[in-house]
mmCIF file of C-alpha atoms (C1' of nucleotides) in Angstrom:
data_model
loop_
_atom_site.group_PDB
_atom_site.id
_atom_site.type_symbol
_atom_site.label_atom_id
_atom_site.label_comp_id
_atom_site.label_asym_id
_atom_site.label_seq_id
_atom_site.Cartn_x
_atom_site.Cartn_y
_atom_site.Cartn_z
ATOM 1 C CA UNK A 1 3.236 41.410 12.467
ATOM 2 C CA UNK A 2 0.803 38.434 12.597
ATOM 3 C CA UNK A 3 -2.964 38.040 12.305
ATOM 4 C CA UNK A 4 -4.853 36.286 14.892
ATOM 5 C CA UNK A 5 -4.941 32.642 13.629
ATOM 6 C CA UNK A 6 -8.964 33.343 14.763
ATOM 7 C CA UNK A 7 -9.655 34.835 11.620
ATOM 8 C CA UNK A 8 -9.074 31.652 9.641
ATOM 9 C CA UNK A 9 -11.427 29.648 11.761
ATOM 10 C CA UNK A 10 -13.948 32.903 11.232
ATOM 11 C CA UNK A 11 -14.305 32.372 7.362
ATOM 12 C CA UNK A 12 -13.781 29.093 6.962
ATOM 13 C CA UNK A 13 -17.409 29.154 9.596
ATOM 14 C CA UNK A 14 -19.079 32.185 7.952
ATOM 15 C CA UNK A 15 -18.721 29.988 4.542
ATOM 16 C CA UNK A 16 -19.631 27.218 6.475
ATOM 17 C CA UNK A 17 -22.601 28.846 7.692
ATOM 18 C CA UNK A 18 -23.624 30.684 3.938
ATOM 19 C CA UNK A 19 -23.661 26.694 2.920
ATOM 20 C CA UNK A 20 -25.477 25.538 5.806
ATOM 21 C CA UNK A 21 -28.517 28.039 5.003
ATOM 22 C CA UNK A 22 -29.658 30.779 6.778
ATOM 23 C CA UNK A 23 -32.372 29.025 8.361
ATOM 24 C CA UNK A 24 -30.441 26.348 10.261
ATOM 25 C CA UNK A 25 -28.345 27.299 13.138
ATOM 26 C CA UNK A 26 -25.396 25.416 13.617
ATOM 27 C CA UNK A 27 -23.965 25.212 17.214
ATOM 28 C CA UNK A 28 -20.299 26.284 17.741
ATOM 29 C CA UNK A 29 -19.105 22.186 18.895
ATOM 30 C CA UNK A 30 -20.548 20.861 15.263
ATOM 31 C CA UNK A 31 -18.539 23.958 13.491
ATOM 32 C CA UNK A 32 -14.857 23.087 15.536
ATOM 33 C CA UNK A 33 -15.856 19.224 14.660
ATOM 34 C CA UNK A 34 -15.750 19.886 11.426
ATOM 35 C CA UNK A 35 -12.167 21.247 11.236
ATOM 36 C CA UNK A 36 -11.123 19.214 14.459
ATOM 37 C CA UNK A 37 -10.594 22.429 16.495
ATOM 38 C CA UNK A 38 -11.192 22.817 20.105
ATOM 39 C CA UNK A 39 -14.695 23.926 20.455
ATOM 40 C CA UNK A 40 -14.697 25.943 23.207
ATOM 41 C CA UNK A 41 -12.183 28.063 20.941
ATOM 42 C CA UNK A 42 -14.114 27.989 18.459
ATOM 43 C CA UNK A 43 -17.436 29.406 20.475
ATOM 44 C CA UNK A 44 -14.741 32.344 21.282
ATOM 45 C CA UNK A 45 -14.484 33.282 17.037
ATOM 46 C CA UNK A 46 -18.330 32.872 16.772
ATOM 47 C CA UNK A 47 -19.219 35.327 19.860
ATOM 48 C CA UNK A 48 -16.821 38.055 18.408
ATOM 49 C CA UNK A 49 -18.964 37.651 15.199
ATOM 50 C CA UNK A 50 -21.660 37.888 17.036
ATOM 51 C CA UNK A 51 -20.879 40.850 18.773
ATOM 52 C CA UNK A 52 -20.092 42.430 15.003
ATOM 53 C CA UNK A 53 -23.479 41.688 14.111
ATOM 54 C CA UNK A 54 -22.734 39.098 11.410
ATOM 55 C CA UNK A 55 -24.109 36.259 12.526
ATOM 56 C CA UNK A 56 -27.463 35.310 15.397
ATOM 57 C CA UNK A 57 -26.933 33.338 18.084
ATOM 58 C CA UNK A 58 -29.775 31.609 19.894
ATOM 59 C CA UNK A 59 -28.969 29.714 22.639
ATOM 60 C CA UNK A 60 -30.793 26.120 24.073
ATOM 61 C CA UNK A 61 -31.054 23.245 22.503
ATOM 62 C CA UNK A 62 -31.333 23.364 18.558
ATOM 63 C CA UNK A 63 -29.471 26.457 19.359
ATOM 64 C CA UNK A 64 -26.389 28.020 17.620
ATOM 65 C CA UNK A 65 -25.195 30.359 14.893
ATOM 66 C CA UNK A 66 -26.726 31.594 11.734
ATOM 67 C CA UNK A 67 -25.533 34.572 9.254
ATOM 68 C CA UNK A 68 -27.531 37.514 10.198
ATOM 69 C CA UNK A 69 -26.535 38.620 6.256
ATOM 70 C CA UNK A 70 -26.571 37.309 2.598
ATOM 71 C CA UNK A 71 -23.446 36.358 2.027
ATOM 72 C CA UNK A 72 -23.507 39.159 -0.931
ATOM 73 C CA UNK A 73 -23.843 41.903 1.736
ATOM 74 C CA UNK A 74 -20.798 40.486 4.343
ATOM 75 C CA UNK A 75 -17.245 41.257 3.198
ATOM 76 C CA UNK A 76 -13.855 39.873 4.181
ATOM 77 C CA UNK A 77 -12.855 43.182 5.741
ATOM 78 C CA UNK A 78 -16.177 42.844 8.069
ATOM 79 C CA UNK A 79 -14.916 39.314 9.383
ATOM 80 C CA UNK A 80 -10.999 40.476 9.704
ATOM 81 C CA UNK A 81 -12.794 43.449 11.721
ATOM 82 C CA UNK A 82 -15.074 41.509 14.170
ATOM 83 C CA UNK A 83 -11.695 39.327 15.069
ATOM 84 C CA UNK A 84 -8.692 41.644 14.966
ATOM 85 C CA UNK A 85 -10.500 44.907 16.251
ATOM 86 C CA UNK A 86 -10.543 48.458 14.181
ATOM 87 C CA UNK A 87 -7.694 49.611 15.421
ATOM 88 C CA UNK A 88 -4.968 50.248 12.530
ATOM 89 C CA UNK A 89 -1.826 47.428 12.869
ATOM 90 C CA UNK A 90 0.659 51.020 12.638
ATOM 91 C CA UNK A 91 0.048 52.604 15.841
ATOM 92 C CA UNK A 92 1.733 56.461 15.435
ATOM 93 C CA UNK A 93 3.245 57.173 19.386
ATOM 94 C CA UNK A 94 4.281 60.523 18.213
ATOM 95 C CA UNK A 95 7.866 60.428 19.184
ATOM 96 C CA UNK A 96 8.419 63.113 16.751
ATOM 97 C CA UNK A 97 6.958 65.299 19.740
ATOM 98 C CA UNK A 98 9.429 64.002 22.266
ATOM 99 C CA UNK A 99 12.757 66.026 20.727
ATOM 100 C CA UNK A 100 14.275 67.691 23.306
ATOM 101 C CA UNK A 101 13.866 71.539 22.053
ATOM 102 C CA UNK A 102 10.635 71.022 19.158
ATOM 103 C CA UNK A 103 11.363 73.533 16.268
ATOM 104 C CA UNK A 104 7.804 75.330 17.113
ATOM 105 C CA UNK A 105 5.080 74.370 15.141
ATOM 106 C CA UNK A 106 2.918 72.635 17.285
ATOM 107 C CA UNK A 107 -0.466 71.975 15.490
ATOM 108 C CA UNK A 108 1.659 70.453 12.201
ATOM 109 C CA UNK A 109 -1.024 68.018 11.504
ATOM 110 C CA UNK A 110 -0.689 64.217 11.579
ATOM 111 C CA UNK A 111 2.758 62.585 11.510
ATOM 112 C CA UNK A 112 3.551 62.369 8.070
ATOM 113 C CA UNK A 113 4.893 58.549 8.539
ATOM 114 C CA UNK A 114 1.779 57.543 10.342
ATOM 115 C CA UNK A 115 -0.106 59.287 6.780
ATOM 116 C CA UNK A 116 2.004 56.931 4.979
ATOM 117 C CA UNK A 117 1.244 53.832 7.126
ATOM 118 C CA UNK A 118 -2.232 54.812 7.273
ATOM 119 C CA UNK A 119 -2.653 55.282 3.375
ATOM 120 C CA UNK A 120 -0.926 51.650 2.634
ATOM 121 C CA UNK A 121 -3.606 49.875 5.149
ATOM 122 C CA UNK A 122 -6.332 51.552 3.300
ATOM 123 C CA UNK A 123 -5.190 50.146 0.241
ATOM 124 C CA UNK A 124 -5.439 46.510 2.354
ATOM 125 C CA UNK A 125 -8.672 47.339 3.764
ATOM 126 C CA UNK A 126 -9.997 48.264 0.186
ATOM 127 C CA UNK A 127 -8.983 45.099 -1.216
ATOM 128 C CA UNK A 128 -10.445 43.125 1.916
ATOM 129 C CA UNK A 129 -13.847 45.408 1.714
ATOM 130 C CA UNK A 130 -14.179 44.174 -2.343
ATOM 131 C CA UNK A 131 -13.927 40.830 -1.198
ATOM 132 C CA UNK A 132 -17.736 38.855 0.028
ATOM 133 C CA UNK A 133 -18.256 35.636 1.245
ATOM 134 C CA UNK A 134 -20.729 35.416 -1.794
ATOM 135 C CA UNK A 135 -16.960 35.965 -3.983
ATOM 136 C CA UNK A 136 -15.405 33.528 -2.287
ATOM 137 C CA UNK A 137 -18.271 31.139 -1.557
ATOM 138 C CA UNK A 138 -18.928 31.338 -5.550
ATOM 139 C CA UNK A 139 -14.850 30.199 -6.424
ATOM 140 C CA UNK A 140 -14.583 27.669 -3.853
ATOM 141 C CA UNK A 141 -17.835 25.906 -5.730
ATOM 142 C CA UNK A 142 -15.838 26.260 -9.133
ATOM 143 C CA UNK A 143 -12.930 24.896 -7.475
ATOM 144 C CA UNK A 144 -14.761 22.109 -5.668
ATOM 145 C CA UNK A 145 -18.321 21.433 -6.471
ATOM 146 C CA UNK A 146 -18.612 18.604 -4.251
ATOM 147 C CA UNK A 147 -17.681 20.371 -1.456
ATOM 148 C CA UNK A 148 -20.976 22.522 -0.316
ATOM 149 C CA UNK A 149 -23.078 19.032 0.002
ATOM 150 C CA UNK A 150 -20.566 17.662 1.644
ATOM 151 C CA UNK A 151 -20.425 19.908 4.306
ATOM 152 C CA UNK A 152 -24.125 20.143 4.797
ATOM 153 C CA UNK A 153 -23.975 16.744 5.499
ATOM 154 C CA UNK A 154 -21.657 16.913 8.801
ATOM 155 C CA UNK A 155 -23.277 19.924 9.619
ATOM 156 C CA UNK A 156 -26.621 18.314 9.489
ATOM 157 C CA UNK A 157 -25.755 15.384 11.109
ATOM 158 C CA UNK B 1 -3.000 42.805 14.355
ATOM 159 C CA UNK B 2 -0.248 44.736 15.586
ATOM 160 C CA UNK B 3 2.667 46.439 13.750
ATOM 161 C CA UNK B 4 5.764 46.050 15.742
ATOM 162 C CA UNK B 5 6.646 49.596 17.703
ATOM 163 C CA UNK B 6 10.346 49.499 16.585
ATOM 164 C CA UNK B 7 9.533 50.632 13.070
ATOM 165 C CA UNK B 8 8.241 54.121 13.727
ATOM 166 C CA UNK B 9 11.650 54.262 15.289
ATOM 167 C CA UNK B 10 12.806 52.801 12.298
ATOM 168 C CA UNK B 11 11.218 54.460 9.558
ATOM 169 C CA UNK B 12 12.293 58.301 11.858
ATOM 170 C CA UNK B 13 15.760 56.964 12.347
ATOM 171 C CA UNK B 14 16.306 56.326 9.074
ATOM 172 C CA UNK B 15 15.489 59.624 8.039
ATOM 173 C CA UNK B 16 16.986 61.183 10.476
ATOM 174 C CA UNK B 17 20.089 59.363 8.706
ATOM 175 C CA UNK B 18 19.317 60.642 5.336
ATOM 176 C CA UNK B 19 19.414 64.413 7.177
ATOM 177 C CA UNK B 20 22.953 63.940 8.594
ATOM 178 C CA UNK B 21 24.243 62.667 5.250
ATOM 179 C CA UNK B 22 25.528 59.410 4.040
ATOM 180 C CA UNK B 23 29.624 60.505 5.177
ATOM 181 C CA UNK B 24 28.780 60.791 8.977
ATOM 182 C CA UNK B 25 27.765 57.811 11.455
ATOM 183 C CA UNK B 26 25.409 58.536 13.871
ATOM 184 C CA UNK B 27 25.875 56.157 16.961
ATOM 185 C CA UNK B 28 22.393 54.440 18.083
ATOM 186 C CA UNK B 29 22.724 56.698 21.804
ATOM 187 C CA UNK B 30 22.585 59.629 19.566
ATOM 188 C CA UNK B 31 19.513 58.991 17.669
ATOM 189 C CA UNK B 32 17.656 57.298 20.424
ATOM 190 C CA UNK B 33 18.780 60.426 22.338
ATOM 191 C CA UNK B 34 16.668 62.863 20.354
ATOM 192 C CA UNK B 35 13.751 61.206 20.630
ATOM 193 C CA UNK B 36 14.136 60.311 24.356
ATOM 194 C CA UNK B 37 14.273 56.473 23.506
ATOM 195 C CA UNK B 38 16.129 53.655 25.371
ATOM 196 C CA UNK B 39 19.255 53.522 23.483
ATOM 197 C CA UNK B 40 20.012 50.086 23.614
ATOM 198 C CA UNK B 41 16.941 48.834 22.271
ATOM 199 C CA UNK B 42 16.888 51.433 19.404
ATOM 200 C CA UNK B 43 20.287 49.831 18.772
ATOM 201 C CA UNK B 44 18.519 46.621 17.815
ATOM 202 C CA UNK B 45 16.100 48.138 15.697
ATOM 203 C CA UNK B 46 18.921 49.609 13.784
ATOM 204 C CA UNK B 47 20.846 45.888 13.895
ATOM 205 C CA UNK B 48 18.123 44.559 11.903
ATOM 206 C CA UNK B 49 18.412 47.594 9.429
ATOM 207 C CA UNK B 50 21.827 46.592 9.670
ATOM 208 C CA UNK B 51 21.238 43.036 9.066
ATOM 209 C CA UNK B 52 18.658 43.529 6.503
ATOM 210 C CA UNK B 53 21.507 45.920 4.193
ATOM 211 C CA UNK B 54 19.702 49.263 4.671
ATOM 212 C CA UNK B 55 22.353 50.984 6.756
ATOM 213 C CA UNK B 56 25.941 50.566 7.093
ATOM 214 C CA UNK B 57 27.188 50.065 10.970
ATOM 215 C CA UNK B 58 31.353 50.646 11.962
ATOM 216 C CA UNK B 59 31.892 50.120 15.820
ATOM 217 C CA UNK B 60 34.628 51.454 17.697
ATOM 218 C CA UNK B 61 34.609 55.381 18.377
ATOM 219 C CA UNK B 62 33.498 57.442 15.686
ATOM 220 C CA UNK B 63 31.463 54.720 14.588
ATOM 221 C CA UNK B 64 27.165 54.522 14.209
ATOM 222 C CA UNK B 65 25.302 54.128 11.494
ATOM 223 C CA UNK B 66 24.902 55.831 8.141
ATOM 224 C CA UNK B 67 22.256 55.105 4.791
ATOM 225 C CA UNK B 68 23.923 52.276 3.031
ATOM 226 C CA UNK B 69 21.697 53.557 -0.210
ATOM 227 C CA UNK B 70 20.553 56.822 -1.394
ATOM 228 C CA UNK B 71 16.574 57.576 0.358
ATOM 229 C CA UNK B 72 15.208 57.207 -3.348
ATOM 230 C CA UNK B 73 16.616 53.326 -3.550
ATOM 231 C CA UNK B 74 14.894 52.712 -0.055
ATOM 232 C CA UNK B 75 11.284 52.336 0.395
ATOM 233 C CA UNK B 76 8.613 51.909 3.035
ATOM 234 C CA UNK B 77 8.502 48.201 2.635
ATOM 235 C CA UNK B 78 12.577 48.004 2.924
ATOM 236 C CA UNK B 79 12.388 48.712 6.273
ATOM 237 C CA UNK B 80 9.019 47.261 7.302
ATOM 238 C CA UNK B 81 10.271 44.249 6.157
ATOM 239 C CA UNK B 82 13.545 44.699 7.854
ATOM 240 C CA UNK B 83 11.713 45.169 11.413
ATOM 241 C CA UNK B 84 9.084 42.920 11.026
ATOM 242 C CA UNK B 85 10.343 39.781 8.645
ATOM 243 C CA UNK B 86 9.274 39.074 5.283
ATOM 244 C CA UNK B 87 6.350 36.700 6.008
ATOM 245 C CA UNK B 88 2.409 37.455 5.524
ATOM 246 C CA UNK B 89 0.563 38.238 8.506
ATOM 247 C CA UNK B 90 -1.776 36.068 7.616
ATOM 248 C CA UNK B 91 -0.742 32.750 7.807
ATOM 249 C CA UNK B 92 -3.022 29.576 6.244
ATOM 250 C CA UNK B 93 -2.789 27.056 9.136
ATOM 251 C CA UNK B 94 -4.769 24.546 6.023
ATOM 252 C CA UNK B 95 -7.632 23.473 8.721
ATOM 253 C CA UNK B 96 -9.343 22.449 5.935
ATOM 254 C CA UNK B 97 -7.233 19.431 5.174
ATOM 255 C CA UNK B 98 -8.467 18.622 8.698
ATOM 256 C CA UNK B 99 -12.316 17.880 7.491
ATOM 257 C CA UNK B 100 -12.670 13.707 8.730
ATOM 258 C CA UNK B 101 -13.337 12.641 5.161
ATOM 259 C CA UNK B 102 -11.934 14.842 2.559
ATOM 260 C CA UNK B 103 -13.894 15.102 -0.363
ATOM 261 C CA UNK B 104 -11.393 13.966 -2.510
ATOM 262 C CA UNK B 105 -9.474 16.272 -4.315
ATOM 263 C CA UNK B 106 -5.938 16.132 -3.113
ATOM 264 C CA UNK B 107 -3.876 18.605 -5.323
ATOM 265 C CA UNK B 108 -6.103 21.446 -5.455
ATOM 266 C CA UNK B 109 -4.019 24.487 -4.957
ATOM 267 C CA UNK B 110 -3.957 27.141 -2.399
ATOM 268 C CA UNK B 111 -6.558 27.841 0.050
ATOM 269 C CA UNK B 112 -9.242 30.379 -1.655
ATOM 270 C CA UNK B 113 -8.921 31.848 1.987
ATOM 271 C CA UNK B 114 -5.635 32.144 1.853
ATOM 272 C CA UNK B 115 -5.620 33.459 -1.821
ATOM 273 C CA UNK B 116 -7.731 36.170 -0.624
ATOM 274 C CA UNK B 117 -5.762 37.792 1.795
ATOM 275 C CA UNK B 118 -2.471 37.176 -0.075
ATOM 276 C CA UNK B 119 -3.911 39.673 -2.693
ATOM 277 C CA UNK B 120 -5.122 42.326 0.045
ATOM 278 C CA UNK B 121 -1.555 42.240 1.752
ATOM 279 C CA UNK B 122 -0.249 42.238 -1.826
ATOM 280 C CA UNK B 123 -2.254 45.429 -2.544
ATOM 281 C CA UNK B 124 -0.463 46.640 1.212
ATOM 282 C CA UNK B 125 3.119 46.202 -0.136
ATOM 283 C CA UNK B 126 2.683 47.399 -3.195
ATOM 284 C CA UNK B 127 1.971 50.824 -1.680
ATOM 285 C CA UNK B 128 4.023 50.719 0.814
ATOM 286 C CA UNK B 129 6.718 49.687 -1.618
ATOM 287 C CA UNK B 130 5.666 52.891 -3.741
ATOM 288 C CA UNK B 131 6.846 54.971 -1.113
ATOM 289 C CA UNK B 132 10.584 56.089 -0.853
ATOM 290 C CA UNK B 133 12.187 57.873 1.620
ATOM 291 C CA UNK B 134 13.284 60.611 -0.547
ATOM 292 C CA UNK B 135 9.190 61.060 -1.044
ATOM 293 C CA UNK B 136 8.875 60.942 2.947
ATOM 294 C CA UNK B 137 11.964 63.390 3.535
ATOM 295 C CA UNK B 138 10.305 65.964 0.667
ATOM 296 C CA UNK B 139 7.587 65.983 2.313
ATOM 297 C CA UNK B 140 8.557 66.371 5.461
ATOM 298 C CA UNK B 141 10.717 69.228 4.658
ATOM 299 C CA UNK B 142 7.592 71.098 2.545
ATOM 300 C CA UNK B 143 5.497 70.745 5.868
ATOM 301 C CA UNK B 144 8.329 72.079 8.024
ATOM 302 C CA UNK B 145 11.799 72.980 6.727
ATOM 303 C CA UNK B 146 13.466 74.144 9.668
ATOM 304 C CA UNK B 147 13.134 70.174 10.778
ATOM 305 C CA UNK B 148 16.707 68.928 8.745
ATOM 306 C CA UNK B 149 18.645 71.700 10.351
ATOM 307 C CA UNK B 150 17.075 70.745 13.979
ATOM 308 C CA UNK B 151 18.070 67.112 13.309
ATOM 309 C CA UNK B 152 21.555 67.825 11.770
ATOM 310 C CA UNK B 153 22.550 70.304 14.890
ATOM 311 C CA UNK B 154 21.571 67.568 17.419
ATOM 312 C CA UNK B 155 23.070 64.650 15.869
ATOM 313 C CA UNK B 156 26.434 66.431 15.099
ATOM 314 C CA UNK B 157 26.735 67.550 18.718
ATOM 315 C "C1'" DG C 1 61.782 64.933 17.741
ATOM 316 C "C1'" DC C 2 59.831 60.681 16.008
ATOM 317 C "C1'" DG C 3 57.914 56.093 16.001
ATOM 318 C "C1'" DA C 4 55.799 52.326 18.012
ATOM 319 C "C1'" DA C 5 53.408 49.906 21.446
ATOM 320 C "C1'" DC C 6 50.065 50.135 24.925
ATOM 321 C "C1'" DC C 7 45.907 51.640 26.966
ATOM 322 C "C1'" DT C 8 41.554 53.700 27.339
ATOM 323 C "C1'" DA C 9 37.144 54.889 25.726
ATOM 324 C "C1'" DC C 10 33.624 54.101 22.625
ATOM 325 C "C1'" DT C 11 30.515 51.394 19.609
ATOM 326 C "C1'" DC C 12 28.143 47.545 17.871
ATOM 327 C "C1'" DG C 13 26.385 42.759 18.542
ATOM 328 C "C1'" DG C 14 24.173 39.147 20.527
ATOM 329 C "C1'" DA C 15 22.645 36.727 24.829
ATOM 330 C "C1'" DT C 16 19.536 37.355 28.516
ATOM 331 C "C1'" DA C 17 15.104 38.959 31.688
ATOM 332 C "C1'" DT C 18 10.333 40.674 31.663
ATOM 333 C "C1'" DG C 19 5.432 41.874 30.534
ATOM 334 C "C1'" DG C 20 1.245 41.877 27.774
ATOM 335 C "C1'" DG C 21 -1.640 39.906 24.542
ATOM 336 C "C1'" DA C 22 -3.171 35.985 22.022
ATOM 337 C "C1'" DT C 23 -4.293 31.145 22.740
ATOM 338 C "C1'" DG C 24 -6.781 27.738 25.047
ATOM 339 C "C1'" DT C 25 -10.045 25.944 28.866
ATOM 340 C "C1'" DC C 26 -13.763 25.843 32.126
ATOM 341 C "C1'" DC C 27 -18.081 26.677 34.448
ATOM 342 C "C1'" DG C 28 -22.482 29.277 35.033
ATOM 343 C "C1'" DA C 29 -27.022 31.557 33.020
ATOM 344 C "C1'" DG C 30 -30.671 30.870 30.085
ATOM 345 C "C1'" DT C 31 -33.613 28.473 26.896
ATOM 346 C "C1'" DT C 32 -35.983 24.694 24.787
ATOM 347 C "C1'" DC C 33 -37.513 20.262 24.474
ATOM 348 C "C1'" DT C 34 -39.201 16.107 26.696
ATOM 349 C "C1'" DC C 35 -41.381 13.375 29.880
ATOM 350 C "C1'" DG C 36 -44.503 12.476 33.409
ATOM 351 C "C1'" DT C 37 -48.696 13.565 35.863
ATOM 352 C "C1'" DG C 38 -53.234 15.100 36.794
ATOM 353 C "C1'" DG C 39 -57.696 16.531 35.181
ATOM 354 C "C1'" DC D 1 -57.101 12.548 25.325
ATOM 355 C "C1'" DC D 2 -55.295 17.070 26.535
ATOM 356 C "C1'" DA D 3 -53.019 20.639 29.428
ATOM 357 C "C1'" DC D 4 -49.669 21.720 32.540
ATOM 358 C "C1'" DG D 5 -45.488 21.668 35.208
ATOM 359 C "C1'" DA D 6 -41.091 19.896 36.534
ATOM 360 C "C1'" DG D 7 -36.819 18.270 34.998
ATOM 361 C "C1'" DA D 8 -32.996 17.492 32.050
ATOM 362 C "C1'" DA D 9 -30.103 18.439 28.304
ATOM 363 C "C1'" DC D 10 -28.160 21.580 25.340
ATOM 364 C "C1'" DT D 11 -26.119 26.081 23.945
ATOM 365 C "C1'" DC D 12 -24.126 30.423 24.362
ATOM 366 C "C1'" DG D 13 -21.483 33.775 27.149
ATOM 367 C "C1'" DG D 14 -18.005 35.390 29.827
ATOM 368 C "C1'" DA D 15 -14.483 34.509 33.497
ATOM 369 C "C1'" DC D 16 -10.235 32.093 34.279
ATOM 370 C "C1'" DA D 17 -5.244 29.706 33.202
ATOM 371 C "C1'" DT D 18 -1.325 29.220 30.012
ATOM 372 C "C1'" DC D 19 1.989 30.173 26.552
ATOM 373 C "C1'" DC D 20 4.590 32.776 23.328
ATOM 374 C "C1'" DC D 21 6.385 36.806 21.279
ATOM 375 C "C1'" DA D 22 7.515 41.691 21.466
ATOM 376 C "C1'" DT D 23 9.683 44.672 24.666
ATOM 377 C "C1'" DA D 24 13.465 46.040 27.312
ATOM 378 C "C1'" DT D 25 18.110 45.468 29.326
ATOM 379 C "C1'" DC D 26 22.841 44.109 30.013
ATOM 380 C "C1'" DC D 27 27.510 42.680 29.183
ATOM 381 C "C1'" DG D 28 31.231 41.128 26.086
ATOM 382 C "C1'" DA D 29 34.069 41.551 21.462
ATOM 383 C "C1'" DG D 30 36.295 44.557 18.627
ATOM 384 C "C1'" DT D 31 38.076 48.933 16.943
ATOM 385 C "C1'" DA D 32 39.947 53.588 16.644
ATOM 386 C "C1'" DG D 33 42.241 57.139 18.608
ATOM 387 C "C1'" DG D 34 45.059 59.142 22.075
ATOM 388 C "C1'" DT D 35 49.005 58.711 25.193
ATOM 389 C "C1'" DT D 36 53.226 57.390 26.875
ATOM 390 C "C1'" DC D 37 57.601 55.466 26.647
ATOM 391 C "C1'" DG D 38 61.837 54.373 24.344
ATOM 392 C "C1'" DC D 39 65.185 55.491 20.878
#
DNA sequence: GCGAACCTACTCGGATATGGGATGTCCGAGTTCTCGTGG
DNA sequence: CCACGAGAACTCGGACATCCCATATCCGAGTAGGTTCGC
């Protein structure tokens, strides 16, 4: 099992962004320069984010993206979301229903191993839902103070 | 984010296993059998069980698999981790080492990102680890207890 | 009748094809700003 | 000097290649049991 390497790019630009203000949009290239990525890549993260509603796009010159959100009200589990899908990562095929002759019961509720998936990836999504950029965004400045000026500064440029 | 398909074959196979009993070795034909699988590649998924020291495998006729440990010393995560690896999905690629002029700070621990989804996949395996067999079997048996029989009758045949 | 050697059938194990999704790239649609021109 | 229109540059957005991993398959190594032959 793997995430989509997209995600990283996604919050390392939605913190990005919650530093950059919500007034300035910041166009995809000047994001991707920033972290030396290919750009066109890049655009690809932003536009699923987009389409998730967490960030505006405007398009034209002085274009680009801005949070659509305070950073308080957009949680980790809303970025993995916009990048990976909703879809669960256990996907129950029901091969319990492919035995040969089923011992009868035929409305037996859910597959009691996809309950058991299920119930460990809502502990993950809980933990990802408790998490907001406005967290994170607050620990990185402990961490590193000098590092929200500094990227203003490229972002700016 | 996808969960490999192999471990719902896993996860039934194995208790399909703890049904027929820790003497008798089910060949991989005869469990992919009753679920109308391809045998051979159910036979890898029960290599890596194999592999991993969840089940016991003797070749020659006679031979199959059987539980190397009792369903209440194997959980959930056992045989997650034996189908899918060990490592996080989500895997800190750094980008932000890439920034053209660091500000400074060389040493200064793990990625925050990184840190945060570490402790929501933590939260993941911890319930999946909280899981046993012997819980999956009980319950599988309360919800329909002519199912051990059914398995036992076609796996002995 | 008994023992041993051979032979067959069965099973796992790893090496080998194949397909789908993630990764990465490119070009077109639309918008905004700028510059030039005419009143 | 101001208004207007054409043009150019910039940006997103989606369509198009490419690559890698999960899926699926096949054949060989090894073993156990049965069988046959010799004593």
């Amino acid at each position: 099992m793997r995430m989509a390497e997209g995600v990283e790019w996604a919050v390392h630009g939605c913190l990005n962004l919650a530093w950059a203000g919500p007034e300035k949009a910041v166009p995809a290239a000047r994001l991707a320069a920033y972290y030396d990525l290919p750009s066109a890549y890049m655009n690809k993260q932003l536009q699923a984010l987009a389409r998730a509603g967490l960030v505006y796009s405007t398009p034209g010159p002085g274009g680009g993206f801005r949070l659509a959100r305070a950073p308080e009200d957009i949680t980790l589990m809303d970025v993995v979301a916009a990048i990976e899908g909703r879809e669960d990562a256990f996907r129950c095929k029901e091969i319990r229903e492919r035995v040969p002759d089923a011992p009868a019961s035929p409305g037996q509720g859910r597959c009691l191993v996809d309950q058991a998936m299920l119930r460990a990836e809502s502990a993950w999504r809980k933990e990802l839902a408790a998490q907001t950029l406005a967290d994170l965004k607050r620990r990185v400045e402990r961490s590193a103070p000098e590092v929200p000026a500094h990227v203003r500064r490229h972002l700016a440029a």
